[in-house]
CSV table of C-alpha atoms in Angstrom, one decimal:
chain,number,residue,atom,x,y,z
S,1,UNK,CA,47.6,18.6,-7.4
S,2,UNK,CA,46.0,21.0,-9.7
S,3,UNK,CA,47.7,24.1,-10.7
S,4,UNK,CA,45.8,27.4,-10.1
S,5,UNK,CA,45.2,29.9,-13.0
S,6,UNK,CA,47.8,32.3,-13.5
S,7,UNK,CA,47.3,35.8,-13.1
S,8,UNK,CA,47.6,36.5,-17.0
S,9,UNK,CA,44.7,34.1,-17.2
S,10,UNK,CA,42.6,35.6,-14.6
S,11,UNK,CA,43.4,39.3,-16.3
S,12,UNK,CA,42.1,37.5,-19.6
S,13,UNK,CA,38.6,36.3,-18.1
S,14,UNK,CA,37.8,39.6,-16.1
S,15,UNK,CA,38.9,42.2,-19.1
S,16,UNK,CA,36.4,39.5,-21.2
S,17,UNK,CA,33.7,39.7,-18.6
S,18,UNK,CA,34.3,44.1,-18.7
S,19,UNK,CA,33.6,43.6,-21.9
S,20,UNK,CA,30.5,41.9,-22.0
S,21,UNK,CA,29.4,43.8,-19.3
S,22,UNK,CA,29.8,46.7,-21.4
S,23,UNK,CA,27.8,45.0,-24.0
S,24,UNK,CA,25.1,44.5,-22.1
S,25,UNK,CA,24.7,47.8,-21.1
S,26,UNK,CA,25.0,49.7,-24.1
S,27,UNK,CA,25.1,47.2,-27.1
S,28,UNK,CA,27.0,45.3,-29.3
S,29,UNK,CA,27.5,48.3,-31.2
S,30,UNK,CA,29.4,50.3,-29.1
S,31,UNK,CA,32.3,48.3,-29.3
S,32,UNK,CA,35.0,50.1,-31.5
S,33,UNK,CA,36.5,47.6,-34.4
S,34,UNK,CA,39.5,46.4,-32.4
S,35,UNK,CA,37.4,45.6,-29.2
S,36,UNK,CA,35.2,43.6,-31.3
S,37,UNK,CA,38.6,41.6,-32.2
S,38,UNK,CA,39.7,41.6,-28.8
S,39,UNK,CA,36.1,40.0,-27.8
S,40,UNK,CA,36.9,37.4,-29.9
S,41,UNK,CA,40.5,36.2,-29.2
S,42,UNK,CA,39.7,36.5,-25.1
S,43,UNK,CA,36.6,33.9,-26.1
S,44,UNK,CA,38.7,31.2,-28.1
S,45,UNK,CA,41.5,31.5,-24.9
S,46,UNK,CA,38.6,31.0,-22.1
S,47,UNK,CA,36.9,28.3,-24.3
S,48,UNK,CA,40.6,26.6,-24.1
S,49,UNK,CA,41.1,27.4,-20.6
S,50,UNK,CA,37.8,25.8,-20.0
S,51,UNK,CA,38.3,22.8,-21.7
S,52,UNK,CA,41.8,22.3,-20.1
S,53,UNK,CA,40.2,22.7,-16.3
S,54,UNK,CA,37.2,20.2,-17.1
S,55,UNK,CA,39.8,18.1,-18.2
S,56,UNK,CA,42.2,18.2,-15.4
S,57,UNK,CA,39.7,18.7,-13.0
S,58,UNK,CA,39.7,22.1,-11.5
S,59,UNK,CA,37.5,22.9,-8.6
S,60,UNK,CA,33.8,23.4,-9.3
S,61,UNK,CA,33.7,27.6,-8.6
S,62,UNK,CA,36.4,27.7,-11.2
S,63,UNK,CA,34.8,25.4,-13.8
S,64,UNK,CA,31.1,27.3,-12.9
S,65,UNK,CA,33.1,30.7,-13.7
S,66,UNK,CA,34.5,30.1,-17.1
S,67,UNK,CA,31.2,28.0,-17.8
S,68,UNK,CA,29.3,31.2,-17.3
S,69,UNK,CA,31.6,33.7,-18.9
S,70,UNK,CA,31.9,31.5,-22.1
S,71,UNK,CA,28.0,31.2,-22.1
S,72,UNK,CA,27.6,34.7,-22.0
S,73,UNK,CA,30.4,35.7,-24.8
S,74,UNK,CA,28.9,32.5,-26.9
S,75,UNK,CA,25.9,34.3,-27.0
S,76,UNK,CA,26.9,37.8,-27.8
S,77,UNK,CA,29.3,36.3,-30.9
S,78,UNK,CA,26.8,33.7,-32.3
S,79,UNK,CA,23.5,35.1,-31.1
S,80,UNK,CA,21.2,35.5,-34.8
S,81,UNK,CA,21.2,39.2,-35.5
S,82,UNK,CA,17.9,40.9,-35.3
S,83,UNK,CA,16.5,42.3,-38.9
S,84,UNK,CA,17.7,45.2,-39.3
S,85,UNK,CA,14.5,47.1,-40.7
S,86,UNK,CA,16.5,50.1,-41.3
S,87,UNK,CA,18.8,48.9,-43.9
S,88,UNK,CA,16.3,47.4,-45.5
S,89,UNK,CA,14.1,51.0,-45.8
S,90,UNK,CA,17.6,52.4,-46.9
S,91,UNK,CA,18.3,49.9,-49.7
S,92,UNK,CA,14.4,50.7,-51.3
S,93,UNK,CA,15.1,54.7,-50.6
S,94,UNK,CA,18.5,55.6,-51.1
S,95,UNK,CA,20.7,52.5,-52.6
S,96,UNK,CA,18.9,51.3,-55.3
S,97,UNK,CA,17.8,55.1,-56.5
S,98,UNK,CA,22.3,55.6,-56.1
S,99,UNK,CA,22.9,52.5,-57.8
S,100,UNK,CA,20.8,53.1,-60.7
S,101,UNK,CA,21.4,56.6,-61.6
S,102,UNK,CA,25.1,55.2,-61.3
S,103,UNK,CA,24.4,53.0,-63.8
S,104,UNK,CA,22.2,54.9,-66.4
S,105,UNK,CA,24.5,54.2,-69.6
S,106,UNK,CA,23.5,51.1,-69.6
S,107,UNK,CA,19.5,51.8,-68.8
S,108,UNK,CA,19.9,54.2,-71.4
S,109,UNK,CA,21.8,51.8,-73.9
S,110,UNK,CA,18.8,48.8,-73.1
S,111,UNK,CA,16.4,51.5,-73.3
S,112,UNK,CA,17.4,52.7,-76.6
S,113,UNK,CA,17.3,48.8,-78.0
S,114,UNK,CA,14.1,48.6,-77.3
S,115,UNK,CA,13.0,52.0,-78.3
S,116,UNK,CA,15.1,51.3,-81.7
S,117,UNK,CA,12.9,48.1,-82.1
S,118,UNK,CA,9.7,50.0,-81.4
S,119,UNK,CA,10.5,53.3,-84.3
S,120,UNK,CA,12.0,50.3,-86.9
S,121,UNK,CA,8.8,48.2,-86.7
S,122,UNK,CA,5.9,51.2,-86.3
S,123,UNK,CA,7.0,52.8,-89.3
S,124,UNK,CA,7.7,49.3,-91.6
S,125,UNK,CA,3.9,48.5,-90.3
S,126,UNK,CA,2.6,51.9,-91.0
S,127,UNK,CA,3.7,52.4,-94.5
S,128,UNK,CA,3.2,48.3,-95.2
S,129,UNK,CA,0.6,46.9,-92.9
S,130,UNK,CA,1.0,43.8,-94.6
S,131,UNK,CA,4.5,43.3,-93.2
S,132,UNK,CA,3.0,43.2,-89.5
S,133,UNK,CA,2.4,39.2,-91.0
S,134,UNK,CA,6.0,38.9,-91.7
S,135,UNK,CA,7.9,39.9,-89.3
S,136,UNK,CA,5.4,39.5,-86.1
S,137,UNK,CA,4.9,35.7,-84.4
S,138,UNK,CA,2.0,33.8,-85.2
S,139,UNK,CA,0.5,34.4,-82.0
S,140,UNK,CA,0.6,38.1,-82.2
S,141,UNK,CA,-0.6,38.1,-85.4
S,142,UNK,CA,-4.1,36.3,-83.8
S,143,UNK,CA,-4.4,38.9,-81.3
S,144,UNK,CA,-3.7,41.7,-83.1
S,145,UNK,CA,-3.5,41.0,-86.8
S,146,UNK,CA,-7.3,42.0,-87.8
S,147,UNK,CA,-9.2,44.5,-86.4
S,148,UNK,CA,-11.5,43.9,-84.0
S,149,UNK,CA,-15.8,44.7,-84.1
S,150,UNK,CA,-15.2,45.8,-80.2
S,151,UNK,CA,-11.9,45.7,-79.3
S,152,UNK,CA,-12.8,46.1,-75.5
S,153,UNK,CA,-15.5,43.0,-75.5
S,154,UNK,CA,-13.6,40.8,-77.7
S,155,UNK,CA,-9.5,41.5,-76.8
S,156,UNK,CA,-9.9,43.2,-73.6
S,157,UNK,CA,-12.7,42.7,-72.0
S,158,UNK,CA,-13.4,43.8,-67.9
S,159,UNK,CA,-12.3,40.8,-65.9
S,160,UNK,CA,-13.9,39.4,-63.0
S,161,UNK,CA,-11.6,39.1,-59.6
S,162,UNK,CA,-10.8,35.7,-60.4
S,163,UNK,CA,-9.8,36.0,-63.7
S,164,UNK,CA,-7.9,39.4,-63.0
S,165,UNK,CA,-5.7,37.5,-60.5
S,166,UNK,CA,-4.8,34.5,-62.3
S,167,UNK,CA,-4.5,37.1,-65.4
S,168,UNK,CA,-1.8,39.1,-63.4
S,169,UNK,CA,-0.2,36.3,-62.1
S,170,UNK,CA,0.6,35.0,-66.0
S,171,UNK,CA,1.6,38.3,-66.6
S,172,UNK,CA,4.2,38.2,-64.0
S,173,UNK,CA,5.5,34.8,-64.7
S,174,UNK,CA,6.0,36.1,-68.7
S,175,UNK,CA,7.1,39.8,-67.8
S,176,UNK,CA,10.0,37.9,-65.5
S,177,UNK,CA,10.9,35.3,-67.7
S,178,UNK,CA,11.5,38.2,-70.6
S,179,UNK,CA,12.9,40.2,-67.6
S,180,UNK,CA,15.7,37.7,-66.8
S,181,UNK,CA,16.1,36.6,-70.5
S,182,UNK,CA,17.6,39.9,-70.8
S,183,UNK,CA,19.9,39.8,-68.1
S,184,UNK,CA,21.1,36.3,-68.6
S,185,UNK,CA,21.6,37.0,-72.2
S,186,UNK,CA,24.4,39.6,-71.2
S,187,UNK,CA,26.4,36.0,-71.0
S,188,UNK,CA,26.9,36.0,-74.5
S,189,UNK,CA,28.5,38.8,-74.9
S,190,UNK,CA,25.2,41.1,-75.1
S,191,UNK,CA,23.9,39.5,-78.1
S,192,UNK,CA,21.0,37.9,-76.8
S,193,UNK,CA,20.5,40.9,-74.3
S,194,UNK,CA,19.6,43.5,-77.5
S,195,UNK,CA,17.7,40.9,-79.4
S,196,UNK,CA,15.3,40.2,-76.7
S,197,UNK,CA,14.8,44.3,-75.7
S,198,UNK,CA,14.9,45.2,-79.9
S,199,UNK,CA,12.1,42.1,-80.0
S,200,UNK,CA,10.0,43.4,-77.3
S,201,UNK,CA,10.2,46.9,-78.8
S,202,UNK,CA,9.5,45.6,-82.0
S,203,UNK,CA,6.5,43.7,-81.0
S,204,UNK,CA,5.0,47.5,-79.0
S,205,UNK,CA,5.8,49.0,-82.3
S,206,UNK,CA,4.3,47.0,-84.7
S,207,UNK,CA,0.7,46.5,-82.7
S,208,UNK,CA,0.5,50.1,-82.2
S,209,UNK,CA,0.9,50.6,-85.9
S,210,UNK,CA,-2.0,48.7,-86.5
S,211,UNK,CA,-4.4,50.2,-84.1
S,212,UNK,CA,-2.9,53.8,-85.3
S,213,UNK,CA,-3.9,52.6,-89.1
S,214,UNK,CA,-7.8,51.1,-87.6
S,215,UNK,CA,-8.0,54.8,-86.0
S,216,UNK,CA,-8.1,53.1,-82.5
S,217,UNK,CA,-4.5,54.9,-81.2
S,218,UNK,CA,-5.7,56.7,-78.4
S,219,UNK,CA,-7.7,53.8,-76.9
S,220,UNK,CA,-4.4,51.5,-77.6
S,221,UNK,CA,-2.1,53.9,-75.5
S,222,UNK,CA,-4.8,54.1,-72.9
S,223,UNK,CA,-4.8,50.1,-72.8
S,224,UNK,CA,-0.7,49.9,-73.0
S,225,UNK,CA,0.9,53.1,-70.7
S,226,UNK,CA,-0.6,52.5,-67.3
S,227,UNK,CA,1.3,49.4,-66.6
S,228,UNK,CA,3.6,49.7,-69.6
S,229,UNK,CA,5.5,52.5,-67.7
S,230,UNK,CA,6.7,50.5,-64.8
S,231,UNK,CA,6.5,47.2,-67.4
S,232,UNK,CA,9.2,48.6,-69.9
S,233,UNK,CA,11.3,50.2,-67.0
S,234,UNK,CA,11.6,46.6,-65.0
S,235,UNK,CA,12.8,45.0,-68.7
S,236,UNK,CA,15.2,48.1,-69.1
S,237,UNK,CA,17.0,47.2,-65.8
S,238,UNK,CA,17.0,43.9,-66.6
S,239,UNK,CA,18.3,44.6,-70.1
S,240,UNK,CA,20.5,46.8,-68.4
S,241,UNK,CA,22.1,44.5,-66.1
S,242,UNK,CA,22.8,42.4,-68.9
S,243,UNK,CA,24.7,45.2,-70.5
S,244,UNK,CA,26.6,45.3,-67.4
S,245,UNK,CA,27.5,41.6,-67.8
S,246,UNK,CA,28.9,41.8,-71.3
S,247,UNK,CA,31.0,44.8,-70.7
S,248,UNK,CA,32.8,42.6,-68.2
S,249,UNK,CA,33.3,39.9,-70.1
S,250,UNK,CA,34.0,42.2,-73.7
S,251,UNK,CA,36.5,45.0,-71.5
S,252,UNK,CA,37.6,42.8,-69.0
S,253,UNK,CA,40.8,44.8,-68.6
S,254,UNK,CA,43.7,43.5,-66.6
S,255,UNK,CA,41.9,41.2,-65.4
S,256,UNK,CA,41.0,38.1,-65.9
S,257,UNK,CA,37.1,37.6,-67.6
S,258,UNK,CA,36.5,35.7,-64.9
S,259,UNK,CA,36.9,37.8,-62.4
S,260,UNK,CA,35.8,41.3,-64.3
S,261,UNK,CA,32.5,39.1,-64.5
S,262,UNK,CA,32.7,38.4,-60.7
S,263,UNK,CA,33.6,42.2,-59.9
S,264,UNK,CA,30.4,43.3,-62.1
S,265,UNK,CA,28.0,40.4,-61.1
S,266,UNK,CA,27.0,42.6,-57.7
S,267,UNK,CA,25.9,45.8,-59.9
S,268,UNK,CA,24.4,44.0,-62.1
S,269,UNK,CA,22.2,42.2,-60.3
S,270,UNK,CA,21.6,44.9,-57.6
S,271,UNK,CA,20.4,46.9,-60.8
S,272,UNK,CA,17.7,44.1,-62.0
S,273,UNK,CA,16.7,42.8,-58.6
S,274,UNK,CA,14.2,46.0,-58.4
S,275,UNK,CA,12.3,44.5,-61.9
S,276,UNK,CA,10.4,42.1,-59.8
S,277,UNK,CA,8.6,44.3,-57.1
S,278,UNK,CA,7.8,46.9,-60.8
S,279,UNK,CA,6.4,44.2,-62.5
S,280,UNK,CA,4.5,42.8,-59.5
S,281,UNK,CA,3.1,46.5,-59.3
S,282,UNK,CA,2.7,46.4,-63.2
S,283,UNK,CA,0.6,43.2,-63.5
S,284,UNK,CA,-1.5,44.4,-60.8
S,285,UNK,CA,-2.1,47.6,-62.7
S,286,UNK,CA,-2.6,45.5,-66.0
S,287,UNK,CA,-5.1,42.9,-64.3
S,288,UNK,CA,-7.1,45.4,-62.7
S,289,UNK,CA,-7.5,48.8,-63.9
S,290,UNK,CA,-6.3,48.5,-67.7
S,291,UNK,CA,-9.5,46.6,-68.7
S,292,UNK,CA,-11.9,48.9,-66.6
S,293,UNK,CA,-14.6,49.8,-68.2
S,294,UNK,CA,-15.3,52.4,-65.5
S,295,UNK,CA,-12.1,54.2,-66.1
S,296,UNK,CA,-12.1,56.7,-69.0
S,297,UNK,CA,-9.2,56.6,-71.2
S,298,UNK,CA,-8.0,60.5,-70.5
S,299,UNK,CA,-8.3,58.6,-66.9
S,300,UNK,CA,-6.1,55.5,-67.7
S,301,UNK,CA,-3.1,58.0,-69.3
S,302,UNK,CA,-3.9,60.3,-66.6
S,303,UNK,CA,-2.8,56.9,-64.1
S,304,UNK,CA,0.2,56.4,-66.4
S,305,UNK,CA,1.6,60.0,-66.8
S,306,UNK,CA,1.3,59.9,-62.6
S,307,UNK,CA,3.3,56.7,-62.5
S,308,UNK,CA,6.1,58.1,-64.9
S,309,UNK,CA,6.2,61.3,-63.0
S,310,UNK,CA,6.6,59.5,-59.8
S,311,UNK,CA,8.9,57.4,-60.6
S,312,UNK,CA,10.9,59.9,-61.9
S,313,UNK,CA,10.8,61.8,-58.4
S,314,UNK,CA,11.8,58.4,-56.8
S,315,UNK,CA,15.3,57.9,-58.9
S,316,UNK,CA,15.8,61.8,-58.7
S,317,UNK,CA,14.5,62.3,-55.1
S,318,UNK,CA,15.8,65.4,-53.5
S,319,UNK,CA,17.2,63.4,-50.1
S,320,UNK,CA,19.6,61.8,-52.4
S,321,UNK,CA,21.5,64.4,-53.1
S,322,UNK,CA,25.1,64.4,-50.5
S,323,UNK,CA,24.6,60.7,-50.2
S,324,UNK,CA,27.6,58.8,-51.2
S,325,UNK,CA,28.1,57.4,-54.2
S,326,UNK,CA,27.8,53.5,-54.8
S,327,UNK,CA,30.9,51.7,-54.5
S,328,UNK,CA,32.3,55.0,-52.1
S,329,UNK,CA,33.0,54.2,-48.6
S,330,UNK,CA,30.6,55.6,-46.1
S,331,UNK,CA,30.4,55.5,-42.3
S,332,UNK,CA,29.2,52.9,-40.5
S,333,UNK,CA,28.0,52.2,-37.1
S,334,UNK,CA,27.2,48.3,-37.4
S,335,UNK,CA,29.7,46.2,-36.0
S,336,UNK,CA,29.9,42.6,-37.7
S,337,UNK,CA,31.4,40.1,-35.7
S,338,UNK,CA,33.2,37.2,-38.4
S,339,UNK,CA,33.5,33.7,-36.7
């Protein structure tokens, strides 16, 4: 003969089904954090309890009971989470903004590598343009070693939609490869990190020394700043992350290298992840406005003095201010349920 459930069990089952009655009415996330752990624990002992009457063969309106009630709290626990839309608006408004300005010795660090690279070579180019030979790949040196008849016709000239988009895609593809050369580098011990951002500044430098010495400067800047704004930002995170990564692994503290590097790896990457959207935004610009011939050039600075500015406002925007720091403890309202 089967024995009944006790009246612990049946005080288990109906205090599970309050609860998922209380679910359904007014969410998931009403539930305070030892509820939540509560919802659990009554749904691994009616699973049990379930199993052990299909096994002994307990009466059909008890097995249909549990049946039911585990359904329902199965679904509620493992049921996928909707996208939370919000969080993903926050992370693009407020946490990345937080997160870099939290960060900014190292963006200013990377930034100063590659504006160190940039001064070095301009004025070695400008006072011997012969050096841009020397010290500037052979590849640079065809592009921008003599100076051009037209410069817009035969470097830059306007590309059709075709060519604009496979142009900005191969833009993208080099811009991210440079991007997470910089980051990666941070590996050995930021070595590689400051060549690659005192390269790339070294490369800006010396080509606009040359089109400062043909007379051709303001045409140049025209050509480089409306993408090169968000362009040189994107590689400055991702130098900057790098940065990140060798302070880890060069101040480690108490802690093992290993797991300073594991501690830092979040911030690090958080911090470059945004390089990818600005240089998806930056090969656009450079694929199809740079080599307008419709645009004027007061136009083209005008474009790049407007993405500066706004981007600006965006790290410094005023709703920022109050919010908490990263790495602070905020409140939260979503409940996460851990299975």
């Amino acid at each position: 003969m089967n024995k009944p459930p006790g009246q612990q069990a049946r005080h288990s089952w109906a205090e599970l089904e309050a609860l998922l009655e209380n679910i359904d009415s007014n969410g998931l996330a009403s539930l305070q954090a030892q509820q939540v752990h509560r919802l659990q624990e009554l749904y691994r002992s009616a699973s049990t309890e379930l199993l052990v009457s299909q096994s002994s063969g307990a009466d059909g309106s008890l097995l249909g009971y549990l049946e039911d009630l585990v359904a329902r709290a199965y679904t509620v626990i493992h049921a996928p989470r909707p996208i939370q839309w919000s969080k993903g608006l926050r992370y693009f408004t407020t946490d990345w903004p937080l997160a870099t300005r939290a960060e900014v010795r190292y963006l200013m660090l990377a930034a100063a590598c590659v504006f160190g690279g940039f001064l070095l070579a301009f004025a070695l180019c400008i006072t011997e343009p012969a050096a841009f030979e020397h010290v500037m790949p052979g590849s640079v040196v065809n592009s921008y070693g003599e100076r051009p008849e037209d410069y817009r016709a035969e470097r830059f000239g306007e590309l059709d939609d075709d060519q604009a988009a496979m142009f900005s895609s191969h833009l993208l593809t080099n811009n991210i490869k440079v991007t997470i050369s910089a980051f990666c580098y941070g590996l050995s011990l930021g070595v590689g990190t400051v060549a690659v951002l005192f390269f790339n500044g070294a490369m800006l430098g010396a080509i606009a020394a040359n089109f400062q010495d043909w007379g051709m400067s303001l045409g140049f800047w025209a050509l480089i700043l409306p993408h090169g704004v968000l362009e040189l930002f994107a590689i400055v995170l991702g130098g900057g992350g790098g940065l990140i990564l060798a302070d880890a692994l060069l101040r480690p503290g108490r802690m093992r290298r290993t797991d300073s590097l594991r501690k830092q790896a979040p911030k690090a990457l958080k911090l470059a992840a945004m390089s990818i959207p600005l240089l998806s935004l930056a090969a656009l610009i450079e694929a199809f406005v740079t080599p307008s011939s419709g645009l004027s050039e007061p136009f083209k600075l005008g474009i790049a003095a407007t993405t500066a500015f706004a981007l600006a406002l965006y790290l410094r925007a005023p709703w920022l201010n109050g919010s908490p720091s990263p790495g602070k403890p905020g409140r939260s309202k979503t409940t996460t349920i851990a299975t």
